[in-house]
Amino acid sequence: MVKLTQTVQKGGCAAKVAATELRSILNQVQFPNAHAELLVDGRHFDDAAIYKVNDELSLVQTLDFFTPILDDPFMFGQVAAANALSDVYAMGGLPKTAMVILAYPIATFEKNWVVALLQGVADKVKEAQANIVGGHTIDDDTLKLGLSVTGYCDTRKYWTNQNCKDGDVLILTKCLGTGTHTAALKRQFVNESEIMDVVNSMRQLNSVPSMLNSKLYSAVHAATDITGFGFAGHSFNMAKASDKLFDIKFSKLPLFEGTLESLDRGYLTKAHRTNRDYIKDSANLSALQELEILALCDPQTSGGLLLSVDPIHADEVLKEVKTQFPHSCIIGDVKSKDGKEFLRFS
Amino acid sequence: MVKLTQTVQKGGCAAKVAATELRSILNQVQFPNAHAELLVDGRHFDDAAIYKVNDELSLVQTLDFFTPILDDPFMFGQVAAANALSDVYAMGGLPKTAMVILAYPIATFEKNWVVALLQGVADKVKEAQANIVGGHTIDDDTLKLGLSVTGYCDTRKYWTNQNCKDGDVLILTKCLGTGTHTAALKRQFVNESEIMDVVNSMRQLNSVPSMLNSKLYSAVHAATDITGFGFAGHSFNMAKASDKLFDIKFSKLPLFEGTLESLDRGYLTKAHRTNRDYIKDSANLSALQELEILALCDPQTSGGLLLSVDPIHADEVLKEVKTQFPHSCIIGDVKSKDGKEFLRFS
């Protein structure tokens, strides 16, 4: 029986190039001047770009792929698709088209594994009511799978990392801890059947924009999804883009069962360290234990949405998202900056 | 000095999974039902998908990436971008947005190589008057580079593999032979300075749709670009989608200098064989020498456009494309099928 995680060195979003490294490279490249239609680019680390088609309609575009973090091809296909589609949802958009990115070793991979991988992807794209319109497949040493996704949003309203307002309530929709649990899986200390809550969370579509009526949609002032840079890294990106302080109660953060224990056992990735480096000068972590900091920096695959919500409608939004994301909770609020810190944990 | 081709096993479009293998996998996957907006999907092996936004505007979407076929990072970046953008042009569209797909070994790759790779990509995207709107970068054993591209076309007219008409004239815009020449480069029998005509051809944008006025654009009944499946494979896809016979004069096909010699020296890839398998039951090759067949099956990277043109306007189209593609020429014509053959070479 194939165990996908045993075919590669690095797993999931942990294989991402660290944010600081990437930024230093991108700063040296002269990119084409932005079209006036490019309403949101990568400047504020948003999850996807927004490109205006006309005054009503804009495209939401994103691309993501990674090496296997699960052993089962079908479930890994589902997670890879949910993870890529998530960036469109995080901008408040709805996915329309998807193109598959697939690299695998032809010589050693059985054809039915590839069919299972693609079926997992196809099922999630179908659930998102989008279409698979193409893709590219190459022979490669290690499996990589993902999607390039295009969604639609309203040119007059969508969600970005900017625009958090003083007093906003912060809602997180999924538990944290996929990084350490999948690291344990890769080292074969657990198997998938023991971490099905983690698997089920990763393969759940972040389709919050389709769940909110127009009033509640507009009550979301900013949003992002929690992925490779961890809860701390993505919270920092949002706080920085909005020039606000996020005041977060660690005890309110939803964690998968056994997350702190798994971190304590040393089931870590390189990203635990690079994610911590990324936020260390911008976050006040003094109230936290070492394991708690590791949990904040745990790289997520297909993590939840972090929503910055008008306090007047926060309870309504929470009630709505809880119907499909039962672990959703209010984890802190947004304040004016009173120093160089963007994140403060208590 | 870095030699990119020495960092990988497989190069360029030769690393593509063979068409027959891929088709047999895709046939076993249940894909979501196509939206009514999906005007062109992968059924006829078109270069990109067409997704209707409204009665005037449609999206043209494609995704391509591969391992290095050149040693110089900047030039390889240019070729990878030109190759990916080409699929939009081959549908008669104009590129608008691009997302970068980049995988490289962080531990061994110098940062300035990565900057050069991305600068090559950025320069070509700029030349195409498109924007880079995002991308994804991962740590991987071997370099892979490419783009996911979205272009615009008119919903009422675009180019596909279908719609070749009896009597159409076939025009090819670039020389053939990039596969064998880059195979020789990889084996270090030549260096880039000796094959600059090949390099310059691969990095030239296939921006034919922007060169033709409305009358000449409409005179192009069908189009494709010649890439990994070689001239024979892509001609076959177009002839089959149109249910026509392509009658091609081998002596008219433009080849890079030294192409037959390079093939004769055995500078081949696996794709030379798989491409031949792909067309063997559908092509009459009896008039050709062995080396000529290899040239037809040579996998191209960023190859030219193959245009099926109304004979009344063929000379005008040829004159126009020759201004930027001097090797363009008429290489055959389109006939009714008179048997099971889709391709006949003389």
XYZ file of C-alpha atoms in Angstrom, chain A residues 9-10 15-18 21-22 24-26 28-35 38 40-42 48-49 51-54 57 59 61-67 96-104 106 111 114-115 118-119 122-123 125-126 129-142 144 148-150 152 270, chain B residues 9-10 15-18 21-22 24-26 28-35 38 40-42 48-49 51-54 57 59 61-67 96-104 106 111 114-115 118-119 122-123 125-126 129-142 144 148-150 152 270:
154
model
C 11.473 14.798 2.118
C 9.341 17.864 2.775
C 7.944 23.143 1.882
C 7.085 26.771 1.146
C 9.994 29.157 0.778
C 10.144 31.310 3.934
C 13.668 34.864 1.913
C 11.013 35.252 -0.781
C 14.223 39.643 -0.373
C 14.283 37.933 -3.791
C 11.150 39.652 -5.093
C 15.326 42.602 -6.571
C 13.070 41.793 -9.533
C 11.666 44.540 -11.736
C 8.075 43.551 -12.389
C 5.849 44.999 -15.132
C 3.937 48.137 -14.132
C 0.568 47.205 -12.688
C -2.496 47.659 -14.856
C -5.098 45.153 -10.777
C -5.134 43.890 -5.217
C -1.582 42.637 -5.805
C 0.905 40.848 -3.556
C -5.092 36.181 -4.012
C -4.995 38.940 -6.598
C -8.240 41.938 -11.292
C -11.129 44.120 -12.409
C -13.143 43.001 -15.436
C -15.764 45.746 -15.141
C -17.180 41.897 -11.753
C -11.414 38.046 -11.029
C -6.727 34.594 -8.778
C -4.467 32.329 -6.768
C -2.159 29.357 -7.207
C -0.984 26.790 -4.676
C 0.582 23.340 -4.726
C 2.667 21.185 -2.404
C 4.121 17.798 -1.596
C -15.209 29.422 -11.011
C -12.331 27.680 -12.791
C -9.406 25.548 -11.644
C -6.332 24.178 -13.417
C -4.473 21.210 -11.957
C -0.746 21.278 -11.194
C 0.536 17.706 -10.958
C 4.072 16.322 -10.807
C 4.746 12.683 -9.990
C 5.857 7.986 -13.554
C -1.838 4.721 -12.301
C -2.896 9.185 -9.793
C -6.566 8.560 -10.556
C -7.245 13.595 -9.258
C -10.599 12.241 -8.086
C -12.266 16.817 -8.808
C -14.696 16.097 -5.958
C -13.801 21.415 -7.182
C -17.284 20.039 -7.831
C -19.333 24.519 -7.853
C -16.316 25.303 -10.015
C -14.929 23.654 -13.165
C -11.602 21.996 -13.893
C -10.584 23.630 -17.166
C -7.062 22.326 -17.685
C -3.733 21.696 -16.044
C -0.216 20.459 -16.516
C 1.350 17.147 -15.542
C 5.057 16.359 -15.465
C 7.296 13.455 -14.575
C 9.140 14.448 -11.414
C 11.051 12.856 -8.552
C 8.488 13.758 -5.915
C 3.426 17.790 -6.076
C -4.457 27.504 -10.060
C -7.886 28.941 -9.244
C -9.882 31.829 -10.685
C -15.370 35.945 -9.194
C 11.543 23.902 9.544
C 17.452 14.649 -15.031
C 14.706 15.623 -17.441
C 9.406 15.913 -18.968
C 5.711 16.046 -19.846
C 3.692 12.932 -19.190
C 2.972 11.242 -22.535
C -0.704 7.829 -20.557
C -2.384 11.039 -19.425
C -5.913 6.913 -19.951
C -5.690 8.385 -16.427
C -8.086 11.271 -17.110
C -10.943 7.201 -15.156
C -11.612 10.429 -13.238
C -15.133 11.763 -12.798
C -14.861 15.498 -13.332
C -17.491 18.076 -12.328
C -20.134 18.744 -14.966
C -19.058 21.566 -17.234
C -20.659 24.970 -16.731
C -17.014 26.614 -20.444
C -13.657 25.144 -24.837
C -12.381 22.402 -22.524
C -9.631 19.803 -22.882
C -6.149 26.590 -23.321
C -9.674 26.676 -21.964
C -14.589 30.448 -20.180
C -17.321 32.911 -21.077
C -17.697 36.020 -18.900
C -20.359 37.649 -21.079
C -15.638 38.764 -23.291
C -11.256 34.198 -20.387
C -6.749 30.019 -19.354
C -3.650 27.845 -19.450
C -0.894 26.602 -17.176
C 2.587 25.335 -18.061
C 5.876 24.751 -16.258
C 8.976 22.618 -16.743
C 12.540 21.851 -15.747
C -3.752 39.754 -19.078
C -2.576 38.126 -15.840
C 0.121 35.591 -14.977
C 0.979 33.694 -11.796
C 4.459 32.242 -11.355
C 5.077 28.585 -10.564
C 8.569 28.199 -9.096
C 10.256 25.272 -7.368
C 13.976 25.257 -6.615
C 16.972 26.539 -1.569
C 19.659 33.947 -4.615
C 16.464 33.008 -8.649
C 16.362 36.769 -9.239
C 12.196 35.748 -12.269
C 13.555 38.767 -14.151
C 8.926 39.408 -15.676
C 10.460 40.863 -18.851
C 5.208 39.154 -19.193
C 5.850 42.890 -19.558
C 1.548 43.669 -21.808
C 0.296 41.436 -19.018
C 0.701 41.596 -15.229
C 2.255 39.184 -12.738
C -0.434 38.942 -10.081
C 0.913 36.212 -7.811
C 2.477 32.788 -7.721
C 3.780 30.040 -5.518
C 7.346 29.096 -4.645
C 8.468 25.880 -2.990
C 11.709 24.249 -1.913
C 12.238 21.292 -4.241
C 15.017 19.005 -5.404
C 14.975 20.264 -8.968
C 10.718 23.953 -12.161
C -0.542 30.082 -15.037
C -1.883 32.605 -17.553
C -5.284 34.195 -18.044
C -9.006 37.721 -22.836
C 12.103 9.951 -24.407
